[in-house]
PDB file of C-alpha atoms in Angstrom:
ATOM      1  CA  UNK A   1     -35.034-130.891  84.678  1.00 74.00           C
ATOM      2  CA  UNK A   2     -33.099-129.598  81.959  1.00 84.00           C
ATOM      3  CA  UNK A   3     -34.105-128.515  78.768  1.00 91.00           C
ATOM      4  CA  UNK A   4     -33.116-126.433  75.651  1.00 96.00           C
ATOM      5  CA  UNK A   5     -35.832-124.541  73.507  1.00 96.00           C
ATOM      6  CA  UNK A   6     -35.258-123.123  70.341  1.00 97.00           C
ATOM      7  CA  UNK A   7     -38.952-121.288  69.847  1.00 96.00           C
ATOM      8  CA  UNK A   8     -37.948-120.813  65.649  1.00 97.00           C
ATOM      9  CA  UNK A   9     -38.085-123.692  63.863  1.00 96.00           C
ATOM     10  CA  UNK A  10     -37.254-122.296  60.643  1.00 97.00           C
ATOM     11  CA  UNK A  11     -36.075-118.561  59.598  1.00 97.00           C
ATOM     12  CA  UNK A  12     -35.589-117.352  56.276  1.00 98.00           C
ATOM     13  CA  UNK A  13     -33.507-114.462  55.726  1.00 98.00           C
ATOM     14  CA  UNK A  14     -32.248-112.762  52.579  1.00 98.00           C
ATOM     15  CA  UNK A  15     -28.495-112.949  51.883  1.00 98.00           C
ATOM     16  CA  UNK A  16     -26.752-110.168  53.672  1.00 97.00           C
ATOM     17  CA  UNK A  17     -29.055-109.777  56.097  1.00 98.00           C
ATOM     18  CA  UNK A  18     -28.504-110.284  59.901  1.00 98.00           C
ATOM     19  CA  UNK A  19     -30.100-113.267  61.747  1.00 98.00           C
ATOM     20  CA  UNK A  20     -30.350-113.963  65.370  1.00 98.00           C
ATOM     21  CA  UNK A  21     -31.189-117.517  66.387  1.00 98.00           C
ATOM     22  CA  UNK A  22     -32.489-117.660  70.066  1.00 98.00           C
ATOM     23  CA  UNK A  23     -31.911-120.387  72.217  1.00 98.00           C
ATOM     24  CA  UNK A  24     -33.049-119.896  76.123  1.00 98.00           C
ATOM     25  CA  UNK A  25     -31.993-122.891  78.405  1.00 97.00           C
ATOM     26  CA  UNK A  26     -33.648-124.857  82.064  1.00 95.00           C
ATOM     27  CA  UNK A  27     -30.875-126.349  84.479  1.00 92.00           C
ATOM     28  CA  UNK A  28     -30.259-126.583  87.941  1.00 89.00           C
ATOM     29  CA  UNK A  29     -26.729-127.309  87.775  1.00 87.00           C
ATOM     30  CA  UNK A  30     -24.477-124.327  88.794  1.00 87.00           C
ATOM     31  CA  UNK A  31     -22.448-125.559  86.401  1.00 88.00           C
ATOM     32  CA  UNK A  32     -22.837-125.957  83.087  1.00 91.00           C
ATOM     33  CA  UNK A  33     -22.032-125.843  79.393  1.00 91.00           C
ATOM     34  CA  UNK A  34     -23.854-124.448  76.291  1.00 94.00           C
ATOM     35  CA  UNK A  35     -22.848-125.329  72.992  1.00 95.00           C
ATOM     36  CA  UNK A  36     -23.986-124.511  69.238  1.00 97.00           C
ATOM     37  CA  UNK A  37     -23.485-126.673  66.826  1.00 96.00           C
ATOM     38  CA  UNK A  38     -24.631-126.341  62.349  1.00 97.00           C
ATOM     39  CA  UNK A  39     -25.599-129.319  60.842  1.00 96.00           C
ATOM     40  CA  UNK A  40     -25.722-128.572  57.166  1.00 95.00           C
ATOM     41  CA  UNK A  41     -27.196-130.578  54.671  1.00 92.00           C
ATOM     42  CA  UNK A  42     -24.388-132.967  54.547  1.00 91.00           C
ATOM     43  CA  UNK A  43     -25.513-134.320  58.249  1.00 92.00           C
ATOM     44  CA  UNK A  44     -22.008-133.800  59.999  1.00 93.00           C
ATOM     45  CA  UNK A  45     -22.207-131.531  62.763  1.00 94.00           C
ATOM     46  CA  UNK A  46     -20.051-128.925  63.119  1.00 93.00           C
ATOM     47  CA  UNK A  47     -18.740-127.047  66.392  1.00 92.00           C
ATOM     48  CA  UNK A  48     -19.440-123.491  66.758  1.00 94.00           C
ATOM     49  CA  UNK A  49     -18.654-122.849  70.363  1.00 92.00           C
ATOM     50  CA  UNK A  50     -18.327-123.572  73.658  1.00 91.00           C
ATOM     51  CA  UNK A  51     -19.319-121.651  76.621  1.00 91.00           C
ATOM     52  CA  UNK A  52     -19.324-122.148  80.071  1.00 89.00           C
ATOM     53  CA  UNK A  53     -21.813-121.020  83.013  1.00 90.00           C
ATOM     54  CA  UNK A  54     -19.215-118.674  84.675  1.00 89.00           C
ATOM     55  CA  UNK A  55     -17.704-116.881  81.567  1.00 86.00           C
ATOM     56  CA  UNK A  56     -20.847-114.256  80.555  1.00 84.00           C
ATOM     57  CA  UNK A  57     -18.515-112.437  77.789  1.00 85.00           C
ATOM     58  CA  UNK A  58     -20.321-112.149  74.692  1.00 86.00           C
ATOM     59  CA  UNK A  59     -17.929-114.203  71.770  1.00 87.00           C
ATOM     60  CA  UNK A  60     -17.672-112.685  68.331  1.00 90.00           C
ATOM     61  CA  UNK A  61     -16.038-114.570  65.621  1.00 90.00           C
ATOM     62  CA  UNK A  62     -15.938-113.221  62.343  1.00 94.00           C
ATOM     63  CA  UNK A  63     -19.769-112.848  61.093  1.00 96.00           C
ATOM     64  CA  UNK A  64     -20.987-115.155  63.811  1.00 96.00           C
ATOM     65  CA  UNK A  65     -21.667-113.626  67.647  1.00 96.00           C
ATOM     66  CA  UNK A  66     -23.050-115.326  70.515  1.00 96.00           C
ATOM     67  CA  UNK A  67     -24.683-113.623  73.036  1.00 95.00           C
ATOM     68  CA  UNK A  68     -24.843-115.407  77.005  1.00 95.00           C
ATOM     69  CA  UNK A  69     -27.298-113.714  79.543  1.00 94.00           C
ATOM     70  CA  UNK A  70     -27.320-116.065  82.978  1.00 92.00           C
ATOM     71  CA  UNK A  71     -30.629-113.595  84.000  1.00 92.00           C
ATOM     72  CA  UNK A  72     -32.473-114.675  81.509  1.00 95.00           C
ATOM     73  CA  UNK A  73     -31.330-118.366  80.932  1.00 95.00           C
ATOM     74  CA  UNK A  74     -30.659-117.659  77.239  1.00 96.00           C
ATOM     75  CA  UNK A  75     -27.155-117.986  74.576  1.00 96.00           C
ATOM     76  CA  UNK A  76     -28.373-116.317  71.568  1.00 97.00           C
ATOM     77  CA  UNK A  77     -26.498-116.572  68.385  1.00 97.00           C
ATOM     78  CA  UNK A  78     -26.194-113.660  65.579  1.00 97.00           C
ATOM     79  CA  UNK A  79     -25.114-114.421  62.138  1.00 98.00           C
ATOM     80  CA  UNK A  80     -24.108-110.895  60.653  1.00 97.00           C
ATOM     81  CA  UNK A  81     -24.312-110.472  56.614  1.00 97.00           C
ATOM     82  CA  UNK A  82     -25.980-113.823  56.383  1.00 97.00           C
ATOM     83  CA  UNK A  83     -24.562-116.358  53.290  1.00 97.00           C
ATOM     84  CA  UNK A  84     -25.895-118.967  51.349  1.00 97.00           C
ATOM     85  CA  UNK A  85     -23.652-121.395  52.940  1.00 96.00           C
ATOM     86  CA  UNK A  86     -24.943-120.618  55.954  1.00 97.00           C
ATOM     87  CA  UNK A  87     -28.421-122.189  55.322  1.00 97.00           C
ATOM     88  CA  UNK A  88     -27.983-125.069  57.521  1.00 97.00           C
ATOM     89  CA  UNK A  89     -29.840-126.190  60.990  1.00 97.00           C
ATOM     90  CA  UNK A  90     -28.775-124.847  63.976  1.00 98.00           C
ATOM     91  CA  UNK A  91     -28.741-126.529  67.181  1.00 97.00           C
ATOM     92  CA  UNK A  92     -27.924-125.079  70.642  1.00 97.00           C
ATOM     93  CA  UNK A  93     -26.956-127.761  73.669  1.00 96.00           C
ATOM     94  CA  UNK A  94     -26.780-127.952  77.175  1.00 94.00           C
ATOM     95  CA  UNK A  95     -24.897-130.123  78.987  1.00 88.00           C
ATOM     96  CA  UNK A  96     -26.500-132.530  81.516  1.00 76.00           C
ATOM     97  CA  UNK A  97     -25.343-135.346  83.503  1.00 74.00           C
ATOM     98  CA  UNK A  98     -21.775-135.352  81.576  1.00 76.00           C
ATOM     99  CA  UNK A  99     -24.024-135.599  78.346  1.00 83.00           C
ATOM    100  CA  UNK A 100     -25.423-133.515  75.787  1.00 90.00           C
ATOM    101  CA  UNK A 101     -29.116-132.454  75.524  1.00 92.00           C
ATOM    102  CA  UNK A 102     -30.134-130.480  72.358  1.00 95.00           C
ATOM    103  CA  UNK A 103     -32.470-128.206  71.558  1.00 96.00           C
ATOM    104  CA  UNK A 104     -35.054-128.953  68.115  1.00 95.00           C
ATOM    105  CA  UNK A 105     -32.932-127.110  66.207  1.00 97.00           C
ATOM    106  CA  UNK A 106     -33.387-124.112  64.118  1.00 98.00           C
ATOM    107  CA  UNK A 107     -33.500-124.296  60.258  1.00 97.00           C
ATOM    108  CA  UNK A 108     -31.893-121.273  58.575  1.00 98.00           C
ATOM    109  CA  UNK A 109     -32.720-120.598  54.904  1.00 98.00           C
ATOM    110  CA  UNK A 110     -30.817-117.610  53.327  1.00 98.00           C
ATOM    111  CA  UNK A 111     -32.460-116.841  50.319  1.00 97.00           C
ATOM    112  CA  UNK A 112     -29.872-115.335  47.589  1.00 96.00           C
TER     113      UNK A 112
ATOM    114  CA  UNK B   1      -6.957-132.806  66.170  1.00 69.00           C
ATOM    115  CA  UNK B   2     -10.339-135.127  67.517  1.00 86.00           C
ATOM    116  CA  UNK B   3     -11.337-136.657  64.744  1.00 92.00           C
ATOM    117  CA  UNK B   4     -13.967-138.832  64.886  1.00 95.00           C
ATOM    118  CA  UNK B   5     -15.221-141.252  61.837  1.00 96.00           C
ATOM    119  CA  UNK B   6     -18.262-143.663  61.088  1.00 97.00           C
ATOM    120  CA  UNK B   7     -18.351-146.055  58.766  1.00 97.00           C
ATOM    121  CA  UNK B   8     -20.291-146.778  56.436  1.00 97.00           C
ATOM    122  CA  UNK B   9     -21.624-143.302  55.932  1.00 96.00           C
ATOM    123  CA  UNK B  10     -24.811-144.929  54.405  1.00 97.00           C
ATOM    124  CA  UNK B  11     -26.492-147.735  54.212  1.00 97.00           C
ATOM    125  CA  UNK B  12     -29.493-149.585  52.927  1.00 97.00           C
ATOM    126  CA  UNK B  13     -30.665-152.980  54.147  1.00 96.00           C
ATOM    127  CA  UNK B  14     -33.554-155.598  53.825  1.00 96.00           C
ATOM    128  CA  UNK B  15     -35.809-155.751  56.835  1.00 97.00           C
ATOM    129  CA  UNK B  16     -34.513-158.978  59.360  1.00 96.00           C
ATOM    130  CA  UNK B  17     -31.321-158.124  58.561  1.00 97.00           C
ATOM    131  CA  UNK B  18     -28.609-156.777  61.008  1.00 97.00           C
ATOM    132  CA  UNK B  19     -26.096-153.575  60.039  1.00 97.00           C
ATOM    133  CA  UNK B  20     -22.705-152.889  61.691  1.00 97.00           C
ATOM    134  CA  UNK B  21     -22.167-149.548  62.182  1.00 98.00           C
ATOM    135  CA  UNK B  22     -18.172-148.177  63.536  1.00 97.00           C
ATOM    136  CA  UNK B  23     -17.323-145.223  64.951  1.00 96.00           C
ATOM    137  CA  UNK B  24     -13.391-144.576  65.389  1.00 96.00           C
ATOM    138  CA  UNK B  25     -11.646-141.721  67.237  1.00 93.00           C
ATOM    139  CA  UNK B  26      -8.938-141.352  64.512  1.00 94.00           C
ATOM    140  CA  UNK B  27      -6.149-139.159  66.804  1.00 90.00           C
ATOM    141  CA  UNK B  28      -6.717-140.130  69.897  1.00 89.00           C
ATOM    142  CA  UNK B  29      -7.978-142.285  72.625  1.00 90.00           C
ATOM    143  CA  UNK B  30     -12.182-141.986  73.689  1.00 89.00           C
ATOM    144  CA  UNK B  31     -13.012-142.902  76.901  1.00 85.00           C
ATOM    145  CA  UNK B  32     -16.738-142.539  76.653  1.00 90.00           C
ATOM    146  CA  UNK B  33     -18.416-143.158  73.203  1.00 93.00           C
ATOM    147  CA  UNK B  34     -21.825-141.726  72.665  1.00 95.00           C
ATOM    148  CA  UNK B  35     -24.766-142.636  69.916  1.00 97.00           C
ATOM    149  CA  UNK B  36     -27.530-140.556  68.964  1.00 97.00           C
ATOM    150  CA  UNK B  37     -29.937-141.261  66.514  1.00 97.00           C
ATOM    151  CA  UNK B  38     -31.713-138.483  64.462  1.00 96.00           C
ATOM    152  CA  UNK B  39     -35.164-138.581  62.649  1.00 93.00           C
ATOM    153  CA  UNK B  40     -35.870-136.605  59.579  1.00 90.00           C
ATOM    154  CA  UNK B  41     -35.917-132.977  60.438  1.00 89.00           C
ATOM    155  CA  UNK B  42     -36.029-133.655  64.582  1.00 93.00           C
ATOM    156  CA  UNK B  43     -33.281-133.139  67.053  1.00 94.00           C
ATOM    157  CA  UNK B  44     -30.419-135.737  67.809  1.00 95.00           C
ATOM    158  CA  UNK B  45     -31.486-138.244  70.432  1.00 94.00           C
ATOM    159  CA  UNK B  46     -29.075-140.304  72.984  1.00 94.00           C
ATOM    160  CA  UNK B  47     -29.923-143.785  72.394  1.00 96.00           C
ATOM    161  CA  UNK B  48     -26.494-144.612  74.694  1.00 95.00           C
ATOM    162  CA  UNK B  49     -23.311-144.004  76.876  1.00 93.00           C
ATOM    163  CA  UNK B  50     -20.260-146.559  76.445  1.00 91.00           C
ATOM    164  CA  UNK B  51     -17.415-147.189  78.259  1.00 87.00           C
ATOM    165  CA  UNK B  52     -14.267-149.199  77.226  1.00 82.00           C
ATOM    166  CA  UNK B  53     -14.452-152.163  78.430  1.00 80.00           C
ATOM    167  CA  UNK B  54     -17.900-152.001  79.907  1.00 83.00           C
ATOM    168  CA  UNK B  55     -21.536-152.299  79.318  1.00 87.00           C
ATOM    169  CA  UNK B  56     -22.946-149.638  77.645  1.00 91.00           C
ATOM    170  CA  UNK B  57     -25.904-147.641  79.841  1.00 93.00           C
ATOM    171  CA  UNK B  58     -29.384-147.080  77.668  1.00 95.00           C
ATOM    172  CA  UNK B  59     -31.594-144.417  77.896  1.00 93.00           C
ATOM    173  CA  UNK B  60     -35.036-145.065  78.111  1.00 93.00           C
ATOM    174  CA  UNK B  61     -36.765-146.066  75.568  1.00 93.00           C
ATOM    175  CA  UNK B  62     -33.999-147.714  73.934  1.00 95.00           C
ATOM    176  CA  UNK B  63     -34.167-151.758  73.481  1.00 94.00           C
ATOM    177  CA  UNK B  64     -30.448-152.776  74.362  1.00 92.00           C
ATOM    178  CA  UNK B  65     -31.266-156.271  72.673  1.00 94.00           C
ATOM    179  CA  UNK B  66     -31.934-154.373  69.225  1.00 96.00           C
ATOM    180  CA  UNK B  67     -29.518-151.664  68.883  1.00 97.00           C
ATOM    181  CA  UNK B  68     -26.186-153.984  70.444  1.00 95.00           C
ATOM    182  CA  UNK B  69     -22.994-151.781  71.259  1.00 94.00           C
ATOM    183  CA  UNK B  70     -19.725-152.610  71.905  1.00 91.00           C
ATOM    184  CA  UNK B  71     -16.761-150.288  72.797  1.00 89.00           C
ATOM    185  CA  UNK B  72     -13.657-152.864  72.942  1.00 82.00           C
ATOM    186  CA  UNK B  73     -11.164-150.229  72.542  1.00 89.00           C
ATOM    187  CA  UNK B  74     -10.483-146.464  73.216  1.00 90.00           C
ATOM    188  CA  UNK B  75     -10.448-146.086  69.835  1.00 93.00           C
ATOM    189  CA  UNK B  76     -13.432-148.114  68.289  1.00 94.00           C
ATOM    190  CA  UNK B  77     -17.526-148.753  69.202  1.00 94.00           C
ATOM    191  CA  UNK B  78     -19.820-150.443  66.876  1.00 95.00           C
ATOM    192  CA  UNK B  79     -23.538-150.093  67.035  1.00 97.00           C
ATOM    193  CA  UNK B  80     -25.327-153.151  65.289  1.00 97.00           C
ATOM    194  CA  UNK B  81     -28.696-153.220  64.643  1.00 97.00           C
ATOM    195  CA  UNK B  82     -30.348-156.492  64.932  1.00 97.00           C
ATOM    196  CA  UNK B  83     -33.300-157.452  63.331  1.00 96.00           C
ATOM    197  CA  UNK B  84     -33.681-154.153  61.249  1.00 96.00           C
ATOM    198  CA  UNK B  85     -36.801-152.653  60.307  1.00 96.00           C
ATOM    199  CA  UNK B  86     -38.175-149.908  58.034  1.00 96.00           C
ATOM    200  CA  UNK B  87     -38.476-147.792  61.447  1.00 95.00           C
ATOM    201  CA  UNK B  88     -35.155-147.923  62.426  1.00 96.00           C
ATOM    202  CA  UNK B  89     -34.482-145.841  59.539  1.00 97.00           C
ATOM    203  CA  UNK B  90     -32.654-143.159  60.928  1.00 96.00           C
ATOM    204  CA  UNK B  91     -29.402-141.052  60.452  1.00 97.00           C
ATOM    205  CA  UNK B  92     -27.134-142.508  63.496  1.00 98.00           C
ATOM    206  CA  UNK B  93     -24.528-140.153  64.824  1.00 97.00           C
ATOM    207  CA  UNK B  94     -21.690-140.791  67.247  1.00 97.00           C
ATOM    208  CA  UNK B  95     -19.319-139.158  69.558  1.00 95.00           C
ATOM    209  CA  UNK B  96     -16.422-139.178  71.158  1.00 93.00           C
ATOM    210  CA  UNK B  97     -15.341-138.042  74.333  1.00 89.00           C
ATOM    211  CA  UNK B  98     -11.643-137.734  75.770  1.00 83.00           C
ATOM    212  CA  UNK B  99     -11.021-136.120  79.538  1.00 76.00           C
ATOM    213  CA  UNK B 100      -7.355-135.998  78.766  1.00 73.00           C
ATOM    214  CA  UNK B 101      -8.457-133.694  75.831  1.00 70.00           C
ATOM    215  CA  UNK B 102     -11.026-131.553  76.566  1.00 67.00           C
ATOM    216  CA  UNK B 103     -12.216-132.551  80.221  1.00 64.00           C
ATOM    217  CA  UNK B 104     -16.150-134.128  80.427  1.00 62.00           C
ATOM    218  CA  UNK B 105     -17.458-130.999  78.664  1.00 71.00           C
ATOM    219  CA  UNK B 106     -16.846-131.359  75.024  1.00 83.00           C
ATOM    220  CA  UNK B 107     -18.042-134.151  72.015  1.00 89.00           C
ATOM    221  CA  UNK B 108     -16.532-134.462  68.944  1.00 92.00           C
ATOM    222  CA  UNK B 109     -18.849-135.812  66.701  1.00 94.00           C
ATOM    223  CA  UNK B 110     -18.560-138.435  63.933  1.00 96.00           C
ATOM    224  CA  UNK B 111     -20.110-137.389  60.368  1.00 96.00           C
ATOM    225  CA  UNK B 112     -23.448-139.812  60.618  1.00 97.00           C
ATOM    226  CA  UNK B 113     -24.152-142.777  59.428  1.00 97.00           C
ATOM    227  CA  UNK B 114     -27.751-142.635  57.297  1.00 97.00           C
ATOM    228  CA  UNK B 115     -29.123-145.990  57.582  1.00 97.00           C
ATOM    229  CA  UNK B 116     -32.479-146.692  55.091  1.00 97.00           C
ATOM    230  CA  UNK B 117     -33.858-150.366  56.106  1.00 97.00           C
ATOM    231  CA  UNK B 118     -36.334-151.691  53.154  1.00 96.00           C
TER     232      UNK B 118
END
């Protein structure tokens, strides 16, 4: 079966500091997709990233960082110098049968 | 590029009444169409898959006869919920998907629809 868990429900961090949001993953497809995605007060999702089963790189983009580790089923994502606008809800994804299946989410509240 | 819109992006409604929601892939053409439907402060739930010109598939769970879709173009899929009720208060999200564009992998998402039923 596939599933996503996101063991924090909600963080708060003070602005400026780092924040790592764990997400560790269940599938028994070879192949497969993981996703994050912030959801910010507003509702609309936004797309962080995409990354596939066979590409274990780590991905850095600006503050954020995302870091994929097949061994131990998990695509944790690092938020370096943490903002205000980053207080939002994370959620990491998995792909399953062609579809999406999220995770609960993460709240992140950076305090300023 | 993959735009994706809902509309209305909120709504409120008297109970026993039914609510039209769109969901339009603005630059270019959806094969599959996907709704969700999220609860205050829990995760986004598939409610159902849709096709063009097909039937859409449910998951489980899901009453087909209350939350009616209909995907009559690649561009356009309406969710209406029948018969509303104070529990189908919910924020309802779609997506879009496009092989030509990003292969089976990838949704873009619409920017919700928050639907309050009185």
């Amino acid at each position: 079966a596939q599933k996503v868990t996101q063991a924090q429900t909600e963080i708060s961090v003070v602005e400026k500091e780092d924040v790592t949001l764990d997400c560790v993953y269940e599938t028994r497809d070879t192949t497969y997709y993981l996703f994050w995605y912030k959801q910010p007060p507003s509702g609309e999702l936004v797309f962080l990233i995409r990354r596939n089963s066979f590409d274990e790189q780590n991905e850095i983009s600006g503050r954020y960082s995302w870091n994929f580790q097949k061994s131990t089923s998990s695509f944790n994502f690092t938020i370096t110098a943490s903002q205000v606008v980053d207080s939002a809800v994370y959620f990491c994804a998995l792909t399953w049968a062609n579809n999406l299946f999220f995770g609960t989410g993460t709240r992140l509240t950076v305090i300023p | 590029g993959a735009v994706v819109s809902q509309h209305p992006s909120w709504v409120i409604c008297k109970s026993g009444t039914s609510v039209k929601i769109e969901c339009r892939s603005l630059d270019f053409q959806a094969t599959t169409m996907f709704w969700y439907r999220q609860f205050p402060k829990q995760s986004l739930m598939l409610m159902a898959t849709s096709n063009e010109g097909s039937k859409a598939t449910y998951e489980q769970g899901v009453e087909k006869d209350k939350f009616l879709i209909n995907h009559a173009s690649l561009t356009l899929s309406t969710l209406t919920v029948t018969s509303a009720h104070p529990e189908d208060s919910s924020f309802y999200i779609c997506s879009a998907r496009s092989f030509r564009l990003a292969g089976y992998n990838e949704q873009f998402f619409g920017p919700g629809t928050r639907l309050t039923v009185l």
